[in-house]
Amino acid sequence: MSVKLEGLCQKLKEVLGERVSEPVLALGEVTVECQADTYLDVARTLRDHPDLRFEELVDLSGIDYSTYAGRQGGRRFAAVCHLTSITHNWRLRLRAYAADDEMPVLPTVTTIWSGANWYEREAFDMLGIMFEGHPDLRRILTDYGFVGHPFRKDFPVSGHVEMRYDPEQGRVIYQPVTIEPREVTPRTVREENYGQMRGKVNGRG
C-alpha cells in the first residue's frame, strides 16, 4: 500500500468513523461502503471536509448483486460512486446499499454532485433503483412503455414484450415476445495438424 493511500484510508476512518465500513484497498483503489440511511451524509462529508474534498463525481452506476456470495448482509442492490479529489489528487469508490430488495430506494446525490443526474436515471431505468429527491427521475435509455429493468439478473434474455409497427392501426404497438428461447452453443473447430501445412508452404517442412 502506498503512503498516499495509507493516508487516505486513515483520513476516511478519522472523519467518517462508523458511518462507513473499514476502507478496503484492492488493485490500487480504495473502497468504502455505507447504508442507505447514511449515504447522503457520507457523500456530503466526502465532498466538503477539507481533509477529503472529493469535489468530482466521475461515475455512478447501479449494481444487482443478486446471489453474489460476497454481497453485504444479503443486500441485492447498490449504487457505486467513483469520486476524485482534485485538491488532494486521490480517488475513492463509495458503495451504498439499498435496504429493501423488493423496492430499492436510495437518496439522490444530485444535490451534492449535479453530474449524478443522468447516471441515477440510468440506474433507475436499467435496475429499478429509486433515487428519492431526484429532480427528474424517468427512463433515459428505454421507451416509456418498457416493461421491467433489463440489467436485473432475473430479467429474461429475450425480454417480456416486442415492438413492431402495425399498418392497420397506423402506429407502433407492443405484443408478447414471439421468439422461442433457444440455446446456441458455439462449435469449436480443432485442427490436429495446425501449423504444419504453413511450414511446408514456407519451405520449412
mmCIF file with all atom_site columns, C-alpha atoms in Angstrom:
data_model
loop_
_atom_site.group_PDB
_atom_site.id
_atom_site.type_symbol
_atom_site.label_atom_id
_atom_site.label_alt_id
_atom_site.label_comp_id
_atom_site.label_asym_id
_atom_site.label_entity_id
_atom_site.label_seq_id
_atom_site.pdbx_PDB_ins_code
_atom_site.Cartn_x
_atom_site.Cartn_y
_atom_site.Cartn_z
_atom_site.occupancy
_atom_site.B_iso_or_equiv
_atom_site.pdbx_formal_charge
_atom_site.auth_seq_id
_atom_site.auth_comp_id
_atom_site.auth_asym_id
_atom_site.auth_atom_id
_atom_site.pdbx_PDB_model_num
ATOM 1   C CA . MET A 1 1   ? 0.000   0.000   0.000   1.00 0.00 ? 1   MET A CA 1
ATOM 2   C CA . SER A 1 2   ? 1.404   3.407   -0.964  1.00 0.00 ? 2   SER A CA 1
ATOM 3   C CA . VAL A 1 3   ? 1.925   6.079   1.680   1.00 0.00 ? 3   VAL A CA 1
ATOM 4   C CA . LYS A 1 4   ? -0.641  8.279   -0.091  1.00 0.00 ? 4   LYS A CA 1
ATOM 5   C CA . LEU A 1 5   ? -3.361  5.614   0.005   1.00 0.00 ? 5   LEU A CA 1
ATOM 6   C CA . GLU A 1 6   ? -2.493  4.778   3.608   1.00 0.00 ? 6   GLU A CA 1
ATOM 7   C CA . GLY A 1 7   ? -3.079  8.435   4.400   1.00 0.00 ? 7   GLY A CA 1
ATOM 8   C CA . LEU A 1 8   ? -6.444  8.395   2.598   1.00 0.00 ? 8   LEU A CA 1
ATOM 9   C CA . CYS A 1 9   ? -7.601  5.299   4.484   1.00 0.00 ? 9   CYS A CA 1
ATOM 10  C CA . GLN A 1 10  ? -6.600  6.880   7.774   1.00 0.00 ? 10  GLN A CA 1
ATOM 11  C CA . LYS A 1 11  ? -8.424  10.129  6.962   1.00 0.00 ? 11  LYS A CA 1
ATOM 12  C CA . LEU A 1 12  ? -11.567 8.228   5.979   1.00 0.00 ? 12  LEU A CA 1
ATOM 13  C CA . LYS A 1 13  ? -11.598 6.423   9.320   1.00 0.00 ? 13  LYS A CA 1
ATOM 14  C CA . GLU A 1 14  ? -10.942 9.610   11.272  1.00 0.00 ? 14  GLU A CA 1
ATOM 15  C CA . VAL A 1 15  ? -13.554 11.732  9.504   1.00 0.00 ? 15  VAL A CA 1
ATOM 16  C CA . LEU A 1 16  ? -16.340 9.228   8.775   1.00 0.00 ? 16  LEU A CA 1
ATOM 17  C CA . GLY A 1 17  ? -15.924 6.827   11.680  1.00 0.00 ? 17  GLY A CA 1
ATOM 18  C CA . GLU A 1 18  ? -18.651 4.184   11.904  1.00 0.00 ? 18  GLU A CA 1
ATOM 19  C CA . ARG A 1 19  ? -20.739 5.751   9.141   1.00 0.00 ? 19  ARG A CA 1
ATOM 20  C CA . VAL A 1 20  ? -18.731 3.686   6.641   1.00 0.00 ? 20  VAL A CA 1
ATOM 21  C CA . SER A 1 21  ? -17.125 0.279   6.574   1.00 0.00 ? 21  SER A CA 1
ATOM 22  C CA . GLU A 1 22  ? -13.417 -0.319  7.055   1.00 0.00 ? 22  GLU A CA 1
ATOM 23  C CA . PRO A 1 23  ? -11.663 1.068   3.953   1.00 0.00 ? 23  PRO A CA 1
ATOM 24  C CA . VAL A 1 24  ? -10.575 -1.712  1.588   1.00 0.00 ? 24  VAL A CA 1
ATOM 25  C CA . LEU A 1 25  ? -7.613  -1.362  -0.735  1.00 0.00 ? 25  LEU A CA 1
ATOM 26  C CA . ALA A 1 26  ? -7.505  -3.555  -3.840  1.00 0.00 ? 26  ALA A CA 1
ATOM 27  C CA . LEU A 1 27  ? -5.695  -3.021  -7.141  1.00 0.00 ? 27  LEU A CA 1
ATOM 28  C CA . GLY A 1 28  ? -4.552  0.404   -6.075  1.00 0.00 ? 28  GLY A CA 1
ATOM 29  C CA . GLU A 1 29  ? -8.075  1.647   -5.296  1.00 0.00 ? 29  GLU A CA 1
ATOM 30  C CA . VAL A 1 30  ? -9.803  2.414   -2.002  1.00 0.00 ? 30  VAL A CA 1
ATOM 31  C CA . THR A 1 31  ? -13.424 1.394   -1.394  1.00 0.00 ? 31  THR A CA 1
ATOM 32  C CA . VAL A 1 32  ? -15.762 2.232   1.473   1.00 0.00 ? 32  VAL A CA 1
ATOM 33  C CA . GLU A 1 33  ? -19.370 1.100   1.941   1.00 0.00 ? 33  GLU A CA 1
ATOM 34  C CA . CYS A 1 34  ? -22.371 2.614   3.692   1.00 0.00 ? 34  CYS A CA 1
ATOM 35  C CA . GLN A 1 35  ? -26.084 2.044   4.144   1.00 0.00 ? 35  GLN A CA 1
ATOM 36  C CA . ALA A 1 36  ? -28.975 3.990   2.604   1.00 0.00 ? 36  ALA A CA 1
ATOM 37  C CA . ASP A 1 37  ? -29.673 5.995   5.756   1.00 0.00 ? 37  ASP A CA 1
ATOM 38  C CA . THR A 1 38  ? -26.128 7.398   5.937   1.00 0.00 ? 38  THR A CA 1
ATOM 39  C CA . TYR A 1 39  ? -25.427 7.646   2.194   1.00 0.00 ? 39  TYR A CA 1
ATOM 40  C CA . LEU A 1 40  ? -26.313 11.320  1.747   1.00 0.00 ? 40  LEU A CA 1
ATOM 41  C CA . ASP A 1 41  ? -24.466 12.428  4.879   1.00 0.00 ? 41  ASP A CA 1
ATOM 42  C CA . VAL A 1 42  ? -21.375 10.426  3.897   1.00 0.00 ? 42  VAL A CA 1
ATOM 43  C CA . ALA A 1 43  ? -21.423 11.826  0.362   1.00 0.00 ? 43  ALA A CA 1
ATOM 44  C CA . ARG A 1 44  ? -21.685 15.408  1.593   1.00 0.00 ? 44  ARG A CA 1
ATOM 45  C CA . THR A 1 45  ? -18.850 14.898  4.069   1.00 0.00 ? 45  THR A CA 1
ATOM 46  C CA . LEU A 1 46  ? -16.648 13.390  1.365   1.00 0.00 ? 46  LEU A CA 1
ATOM 47  C CA . ARG A 1 47  ? -17.198 16.479  -0.767  1.00 0.00 ? 47  ARG A CA 1
ATOM 48  C CA . ASP A 1 48  ? -16.971 19.187  1.887   1.00 0.00 ? 48  ASP A CA 1
ATOM 49  C CA . HIS A 1 49  ? -14.465 18.048  4.512   1.00 0.00 ? 49  HIS A CA 1
ATOM 50  C CA . PRO A 1 50  ? -11.155 19.865  3.945   1.00 0.00 ? 50  PRO A CA 1
ATOM 51  C CA . ASP A 1 51  ? -9.140  16.686  4.534   1.00 0.00 ? 51  ASP A CA 1
ATOM 52  C CA . LEU A 1 52  ? -11.066 14.772  1.858   1.00 0.00 ? 52  LEU A CA 1
ATOM 53  C CA . ARG A 1 53  ? -12.504 17.233  -0.707  1.00 0.00 ? 53  ARG A CA 1
ATOM 54  C CA . PHE A 1 54  ? -13.939 14.807  -3.265  1.00 0.00 ? 54  PHE A CA 1
ATOM 55  C CA . GLU A 1 55  ? -15.273 17.565  -5.497  1.00 0.00 ? 55  GLU A CA 1
ATOM 56  C CA . GLU A 1 56  ? -15.866 15.472  -8.598  1.00 0.00 ? 56  GLU A CA 1
ATOM 57  C CA . LEU A 1 57  ? -18.216 12.566  -9.260  1.00 0.00 ? 57  LEU A CA 1
ATOM 58  C CA . VAL A 1 58  ? -16.637 10.661  -12.152 1.00 0.00 ? 58  VAL A CA 1
ATOM 59  C CA . ASP A 1 59  ? -19.263 7.948   -12.429 1.00 0.00 ? 59  ASP A CA 1
ATOM 60  C CA . LEU A 1 60  ? -22.264 6.414   -10.667 1.00 0.00 ? 60  LEU A CA 1
ATOM 61  C CA . SER A 1 61  ? -23.701 3.037   -11.546 1.00 0.00 ? 61  SER A CA 1
ATOM 62  C CA . GLY A 1 62  ? -26.333 0.696   -10.176 1.00 0.00 ? 62  GLY A CA 1
ATOM 63  C CA . ILE A 1 63  ? -25.392 -2.884  -9.326  1.00 0.00 ? 63  ILE A CA 1
ATOM 64  C CA . ASP A 1 64  ? -27.527 -6.002  -8.933  1.00 0.00 ? 64  ASP A CA 1
ATOM 65  C CA . TYR A 1 65  ? -25.547 -8.382  -6.744  1.00 0.00 ? 65  TYR A CA 1
ATOM 66  C CA . SER A 1 66  ? -28.362 -10.965 -6.872  1.00 0.00 ? 66  SER A CA 1
ATOM 67  C CA . THR A 1 67  ? -26.947 -14.224 -5.455  1.00 0.00 ? 67  THR A CA 1
ATOM 68  C CA . TYR A 1 68  ? -23.336 -12.996 -5.406  1.00 0.00 ? 68  TYR A CA 1
ATOM 69  C CA . ALA A 1 69  ? -21.810 -14.587 -2.317  1.00 0.00 ? 69  ALA A CA 1
ATOM 70  C CA . GLY A 1 70  ? -19.897 -11.514 -1.202  1.00 0.00 ? 70  GLY A CA 1
ATOM 71  C CA . ARG A 1 71  ? -22.790 -9.068  -1.029  1.00 0.00 ? 71  ARG A CA 1
ATOM 72  C CA . GLN A 1 72  ? -23.083 -7.301  2.301   1.00 0.00 ? 72  GLN A CA 1
ATOM 73  C CA . GLY A 1 73  ? -25.769 -8.637  4.609   1.00 0.00 ? 73  GLY A CA 1
ATOM 74  C CA . GLY A 1 74  ? -27.591 -10.208 1.680   1.00 0.00 ? 74  GLY A CA 1
ATOM 75  C CA . ARG A 1 75  ? -28.480 -6.816  0.193   1.00 0.00 ? 75  ARG A CA 1
ATOM 76  C CA . ARG A 1 76  ? -29.104 -7.092  -3.528  1.00 0.00 ? 76  ARG A CA 1
ATOM 77  C CA . PHE A 1 77  ? -28.980 -3.553  -4.978  1.00 0.00 ? 77  PHE A CA 1
ATOM 78  C CA . ALA A 1 78  ? -26.360 -0.841  -4.569  1.00 0.00 ? 78  ALA A CA 1
ATOM 79  C CA . ALA A 1 79  ? -25.228 2.428   -6.117  1.00 0.00 ? 79  ALA A CA 1
ATOM 80  C CA . VAL A 1 80  ? -21.494 2.752   -6.675  1.00 0.00 ? 80  VAL A CA 1
ATOM 81  C CA . CYS A 1 81  ? -19.872 6.187   -6.977  1.00 0.00 ? 81  CYS A CA 1
ATOM 82  C CA . HIS A 1 82  ? -16.361 6.814   -8.278  1.00 0.00 ? 82  HIS A CA 1
ATOM 83  C CA . LEU A 1 83  ? -15.037 10.051  -6.831  1.00 0.00 ? 83  LEU A CA 1
ATOM 84  C CA . THR A 1 84  ? -11.979 12.218  -7.437  1.00 0.00 ? 84  THR A CA 1
ATOM 85  C CA . SER A 1 85  ? -10.386 14.821  -5.205  1.00 0.00 ? 85  SER A CA 1
ATOM 86  C CA . ILE A 1 86  ? -8.757  17.438  -7.397  1.00 0.00 ? 86  ILE A CA 1
ATOM 87  C CA . THR A 1 87  ? -7.435  19.181  -4.295  1.00 0.00 ? 87  THR A CA 1
ATOM 88  C CA . HIS A 1 88  ? -5.636  16.129  -2.882  1.00 0.00 ? 88  HIS A CA 1
ATOM 89  C CA . ASN A 1 89  ? -5.193  14.124  -6.115  1.00 0.00 ? 89  ASN A CA 1
ATOM 90  C CA . TRP A 1 90  ? -6.742  10.877  -4.917  1.00 0.00 ? 90  TRP A CA 1
ATOM 91  C CA . ARG A 1 91  ? -9.668  8.639   -5.877  1.00 0.00 ? 91  ARG A CA 1
ATOM 92  C CA . LEU A 1 92  ? -12.318 6.719   -3.955  1.00 0.00 ? 92  LEU A CA 1
ATOM 93  C CA . ARG A 1 93  ? -15.116 4.240   -4.572  1.00 0.00 ? 93  ARG A CA 1
ATOM 94  C CA . LEU A 1 94  ? -18.234 4.665   -2.425  1.00 0.00 ? 94  LEU A CA 1
ATOM 95  C CA . ARG A 1 95  ? -20.791 1.849   -2.412  1.00 0.00 ? 95  ARG A CA 1
ATOM 96  C CA . ALA A 1 96  ? -24.235 2.365   -0.860  1.00 0.00 ? 96  ALA A CA 1
ATOM 97  C CA . TYR A 1 97  ? -26.703 -0.497  -0.371  1.00 0.00 ? 97  TYR A CA 1
ATOM 98  C CA . ALA A 1 98  ? -30.477 -0.092  -0.695  1.00 0.00 ? 98  ALA A CA 1
ATOM 99  C CA . ALA A 1 99  ? -32.282 -1.502  2.351   1.00 0.00 ? 99  ALA A CA 1
ATOM 100 C CA . ASP A 1 100 ? -35.163 -3.228  0.525   1.00 0.00 ? 100 ASP A CA 1
ATOM 101 C CA . ASP A 1 101 ? -34.588 -5.706  -2.322  1.00 0.00 ? 101 ASP A CA 1
ATOM 102 C CA . GLU A 1 102 ? -38.221 -5.550  -3.427  1.00 0.00 ? 102 GLU A CA 1
ATOM 103 C CA . MET A 1 103 ? -38.273 -1.752  -3.626  1.00 0.00 ? 103 MET A CA 1
ATOM 104 C CA . PRO A 1 104 ? -34.678 -0.472  -3.681  1.00 0.00 ? 104 PRO A CA 1
ATOM 105 C CA . VAL A 1 105 ? -34.522 3.200   -2.665  1.00 0.00 ? 105 VAL A CA 1
ATOM 106 C CA . LEU A 1 106 ? -31.532 5.468   -2.113  1.00 0.00 ? 106 LEU A CA 1
ATOM 107 C CA . PRO A 1 107 ? -31.380 9.244   -1.660  1.00 0.00 ? 107 PRO A CA 1
ATOM 108 C CA . THR A 1 108 ? -30.247 11.190  -4.706  1.00 0.00 ? 108 THR A CA 1
ATOM 109 C CA . VAL A 1 109 ? -26.792 12.758  -4.611  1.00 0.00 ? 109 VAL A CA 1
ATOM 110 C CA . THR A 1 110 ? -27.665 15.306  -7.317  1.00 0.00 ? 110 THR A CA 1
ATOM 111 C CA . THR A 1 111 ? -27.754 17.998  -4.626  1.00 0.00 ? 111 THR A CA 1
ATOM 112 C CA . ILE A 1 112 ? -24.093 17.210  -3.914  1.00 0.00 ? 112 ILE A CA 1
ATOM 113 C CA . TRP A 1 113 ? -22.802 16.363  -7.397  1.00 0.00 ? 113 TRP A CA 1
ATOM 114 C CA . SER A 1 114 ? -25.121 17.648  -10.121 1.00 0.00 ? 114 SER A CA 1
ATOM 115 C CA . GLY A 1 115 ? -23.470 15.302  -12.620 1.00 0.00 ? 115 GLY A CA 1
ATOM 116 C CA . ALA A 1 116 ? -25.213 12.370  -10.903 1.00 0.00 ? 116 ALA A CA 1
ATOM 117 C CA . ASN A 1 117 ? -28.486 13.282  -12.644 1.00 0.00 ? 117 ASN A CA 1
ATOM 118 C CA . TRP A 1 118 ? -28.293 11.118  -15.761 1.00 0.00 ? 118 TRP A CA 1
ATOM 119 C CA . TYR A 1 119 ? -26.290 8.391   -14.025 1.00 0.00 ? 119 TYR A CA 1
ATOM 120 C CA . GLU A 1 120 ? -29.095 7.940   -11.488 1.00 0.00 ? 120 GLU A CA 1
ATOM 121 C CA . ARG A 1 121 ? -31.685 7.949   -14.261 1.00 0.00 ? 121 ARG A CA 1
ATOM 122 C CA . GLU A 1 122 ? -29.763 5.154   -15.966 1.00 0.00 ? 122 GLU A CA 1
ATOM 123 C CA . ALA A 1 123 ? -29.612 3.124   -12.734 1.00 0.00 ? 123 ALA A CA 1
ATOM 124 C CA . PHE A 1 124 ? -33.355 3.653   -12.323 1.00 0.00 ? 124 PHE A CA 1
ATOM 125 C CA . ASP A 1 125 ? -34.074 2.636   -15.913 1.00 0.00 ? 125 ASP A CA 1
ATOM 126 C CA . MET A 1 126 ? -31.800 -0.404  -16.079 1.00 0.00 ? 126 MET A CA 1
ATOM 127 C CA . LEU A 1 127 ? -32.121 -1.701  -12.490 1.00 0.00 ? 127 LEU A CA 1
ATOM 128 C CA . GLY A 1 128 ? -35.215 -0.100  -10.981 1.00 0.00 ? 128 GLY A CA 1
ATOM 129 C CA . ILE A 1 129 ? -33.351 1.693   -8.191  1.00 0.00 ? 129 ILE A CA 1
ATOM 130 C CA . MET A 1 130 ? -35.400 4.663   -6.993  1.00 0.00 ? 130 MET A CA 1
ATOM 131 C CA . PHE A 1 131 ? -33.465 7.824   -6.091  1.00 0.00 ? 131 PHE A CA 1
ATOM 132 C CA . GLU A 1 132 ? -35.516 9.791   -3.599  1.00 0.00 ? 132 GLU A CA 1
ATOM 133 C CA . GLY A 1 133 ? -35.458 13.533  -4.234  1.00 0.00 ? 133 GLY A CA 1
ATOM 134 C CA . HIS A 1 134 ? -34.184 13.264  -7.811  1.00 0.00 ? 134 HIS A CA 1
ATOM 135 C CA . PRO A 1 135 ? -35.444 16.276  -9.825  1.00 0.00 ? 135 PRO A CA 1
ATOM 136 C CA . ASP A 1 136 ? -36.450 14.294  -12.936 1.00 0.00 ? 136 ASP A CA 1
ATOM 137 C CA . LEU A 1 137 ? -36.389 10.547  -12.343 1.00 0.00 ? 137 LEU A CA 1
ATOM 138 C CA . ARG A 1 138 ? -37.613 8.885   -15.546 1.00 0.00 ? 138 ARG A CA 1
ATOM 139 C CA . ARG A 1 139 ? -36.329 6.389   -18.066 1.00 0.00 ? 139 ARG A CA 1
ATOM 140 C CA . ILE A 1 140 ? -33.369 7.514   -20.139 1.00 0.00 ? 140 ILE A CA 1
ATOM 141 C CA . LEU A 1 141 ? -32.403 4.569   -22.388 1.00 0.00 ? 141 LEU A CA 1
ATOM 142 C CA . THR A 1 142 ? -35.566 2.504   -22.829 1.00 0.00 ? 142 THR A CA 1
ATOM 143 C CA . ASP A 1 143 ? -39.002 3.537   -24.056 1.00 0.00 ? 143 ASP A CA 1
ATOM 144 C CA . TYR A 1 144 ? -41.501 4.940   -21.544 1.00 0.00 ? 144 TYR A CA 1
ATOM 145 C CA . GLY A 1 145 ? -43.726 1.888   -22.072 1.00 0.00 ? 145 GLY A CA 1
ATOM 146 C CA . PHE A 1 146 ? -40.877 -0.574  -21.499 1.00 0.00 ? 146 PHE A CA 1
ATOM 147 C CA . VAL A 1 147 ? -41.679 -3.392  -19.073 1.00 0.00 ? 147 VAL A CA 1
ATOM 148 C CA . GLY A 1 148 ? -39.087 -4.256  -16.435 1.00 0.00 ? 148 GLY A CA 1
ATOM 149 C CA . HIS A 1 149 ? -35.434 -3.362  -15.911 1.00 0.00 ? 149 HIS A CA 1
ATOM 150 C CA . PRO A 1 150 ? -33.008 -5.021  -18.364 1.00 0.00 ? 150 PRO A CA 1
ATOM 151 C CA . PHE A 1 151 ? -29.874 -5.118  -16.176 1.00 0.00 ? 151 PHE A CA 1
ATOM 152 C CA . ARG A 1 152 ? -31.505 -7.066  -13.371 1.00 0.00 ? 152 ARG A CA 1
ATOM 153 C CA . LYS A 1 153 ? -30.077 -10.577 -13.170 1.00 0.00 ? 153 LYS A CA 1
ATOM 154 C CA . ASP A 1 154 ? -33.557 -12.143 -13.312 1.00 0.00 ? 154 ASP A CA 1
ATOM 155 C CA . PHE A 1 155 ? -34.623 -10.224 -16.450 1.00 0.00 ? 155 PHE A CA 1
ATOM 156 C CA . PRO A 1 156 ? -35.185 -12.707 -19.323 1.00 0.00 ? 156 PRO A CA 1
ATOM 157 C CA . VAL A 1 157 ? -32.677 -12.567 -22.172 1.00 0.00 ? 157 VAL A CA 1
ATOM 158 C CA . SER A 1 158 ? -35.446 -12.167 -24.757 1.00 0.00 ? 158 SER A CA 1
ATOM 159 C CA . GLY A 1 159 ? -37.383 -9.613  -22.681 1.00 0.00 ? 159 GLY A CA 1
ATOM 160 C CA . HIS A 1 160 ? -41.118 -9.590  -21.948 1.00 0.00 ? 160 HIS A CA 1
ATOM 161 C CA . VAL A 1 161 ? -42.539 -7.800  -24.991 1.00 0.00 ? 161 VAL A CA 1
ATOM 162 C CA . GLU A 1 162 ? -41.515 -6.886  -28.510 1.00 0.00 ? 162 GLU A CA 1
ATOM 163 C CA . MET A 1 163 ? -42.338 -3.801  -30.517 1.00 0.00 ? 163 MET A CA 1
ATOM 164 C CA . ARG A 1 164 ? -43.496 -3.593  -34.136 1.00 0.00 ? 164 ARG A CA 1
ATOM 165 C CA . TYR A 1 165 ? -45.330 -1.269  -36.472 1.00 0.00 ? 165 TYR A CA 1
ATOM 166 C CA . ASP A 1 166 ? -48.961 -2.253  -37.094 1.00 0.00 ? 166 ASP A CA 1
ATOM 167 C CA . PRO A 1 167 ? -50.086 -0.972  -40.527 1.00 0.00 ? 167 PRO A CA 1
ATOM 168 C CA . GLU A 1 168 ? -53.774 -1.466  -39.671 1.00 0.00 ? 168 GLU A CA 1
ATOM 169 C CA . GLN A 1 169 ? -53.551 0.695   -36.564 1.00 0.00 ? 169 GLN A CA 1
ATOM 170 C CA . GLY A 1 170 ? -51.020 3.020   -38.138 1.00 0.00 ? 170 GLY A CA 1
ATOM 171 C CA . ARG A 1 171 ? -48.772 3.029   -35.077 1.00 0.00 ? 171 ARG A CA 1
ATOM 172 C CA . VAL A 1 172 ? -46.140 1.133   -33.148 1.00 0.00 ? 172 VAL A CA 1
ATOM 173 C CA . ILE A 1 173 ? -47.551 -1.493  -30.797 1.00 0.00 ? 173 ILE A CA 1
ATOM 174 C CA . TYR A 1 174 ? -46.245 -3.835  -28.113 1.00 0.00 ? 174 TYR A CA 1
ATOM 175 C CA . GLN A 1 175 ? -47.001 -7.541  -28.099 1.00 0.00 ? 175 GLN A CA 1
ATOM 176 C CA . PRO A 1 176 ? -45.777 -10.607 -26.167 1.00 0.00 ? 176 PRO A CA 1
ATOM 177 C CA . VAL A 1 177 ? -42.408 -11.936 -27.313 1.00 0.00 ? 177 VAL A CA 1
ATOM 178 C CA . THR A 1 178 ? -42.853 -14.394 -30.191 1.00 0.00 ? 178 THR A CA 1
ATOM 179 C CA . ILE A 1 179 ? -39.224 -15.599 -30.339 1.00 0.00 ? 179 ILE A CA 1
ATOM 180 C CA . GLU A 1 180 ? -38.815 -19.076 -28.890 1.00 0.00 ? 180 GLU A CA 1
ATOM 181 C CA . PRO A 1 181 ? -35.963 -19.296 -26.359 1.00 0.00 ? 181 PRO A CA 1
ATOM 182 C CA . ARG A 1 182 ? -33.078 -21.340 -27.728 1.00 0.00 ? 182 ARG A CA 1
ATOM 183 C CA . GLU A 1 183 ? -29.597 -22.224 -26.628 1.00 0.00 ? 183 GLU A CA 1
ATOM 184 C CA . VAL A 1 184 ? -26.828 -21.566 -29.101 1.00 0.00 ? 184 VAL A CA 1
ATOM 185 C CA . THR A 1 185 ? -23.641 -23.471 -28.377 1.00 0.00 ? 185 THR A CA 1
ATOM 186 C CA . PRO A 1 186 ? -20.654 -22.412 -30.482 1.00 0.00 ? 186 PRO A CA 1
ATOM 187 C CA . ARG A 1 187 ? -18.875 -25.210 -32.321 1.00 0.00 ? 187 ARG A CA 1
ATOM 188 C CA . THR A 1 188 ? -15.185 -25.357 -31.563 1.00 0.00 ? 188 THR A CA 1
ATOM 189 C CA . VAL A 1 189 ? -13.033 -26.315 -34.541 1.00 0.00 ? 189 VAL A CA 1
ATOM 190 C CA . ARG A 1 190 ? -9.826  -28.102 -33.631 1.00 0.00 ? 190 ARG A CA 1
ATOM 191 C CA . GLU A 1 191 ? -7.092  -28.618 -36.213 1.00 0.00 ? 191 GLU A CA 1
ATOM 192 C CA . GLU A 1 192 ? -4.876  -31.521 -35.238 1.00 0.00 ? 192 GLU A CA 1
ATOM 193 C CA . ASN A 1 193 ? -2.103  -30.531 -37.650 1.00 0.00 ? 193 ASN A CA 1
ATOM 194 C CA . TYR A 1 194 ? -2.274  -26.777 -37.151 1.00 0.00 ? 194 TYR A CA 1
ATOM 195 C CA . GLY A 1 195 ? 0.921   -25.052 -38.264 1.00 0.00 ? 195 GLY A CA 1
ATOM 196 C CA . GLN A 1 196 ? 2.386   -27.999 -40.144 1.00 0.00 ? 196 GLN A CA 1
ATOM 197 C CA . MET A 1 197 ? 0.960   -27.021 -43.529 1.00 0.00 ? 197 MET A CA 1
ATOM 198 C CA . ARG A 1 198 ? 2.140   -23.442 -43.181 1.00 0.00 ? 198 ARG A CA 1
ATOM 199 C CA . GLY A 1 199 ? 5.646   -24.697 -42.504 1.00 0.00 ? 199 GLY A CA 1
ATOM 200 C CA . LYS A 1 200 ? 5.652   -26.744 -45.690 1.00 0.00 ? 200 LYS A CA 1
ATOM 201 C CA . VAL A 1 201 ? 4.340   -23.834 -47.758 1.00 0.00 ? 201 VAL A CA 1
ATOM 202 C CA . ASN A 1 202 ? 7.127   -21.634 -46.460 1.00 0.00 ? 202 ASN A CA 1
ATOM 203 C CA . GLY A 1 203 ? 9.703   -24.258 -47.358 1.00 0.00 ? 203 GLY A CA 1
ATOM 204 C CA . ARG A 1 204 ? 10.379  -25.350 -43.812 1.00 0.00 ? 204 ARG A CA 1
ATOM 205 C CA . GLY A 1 205 ? 8.513   -28.684 -43.986 1.00 0.00 ? 205 GLY A CA 1
#
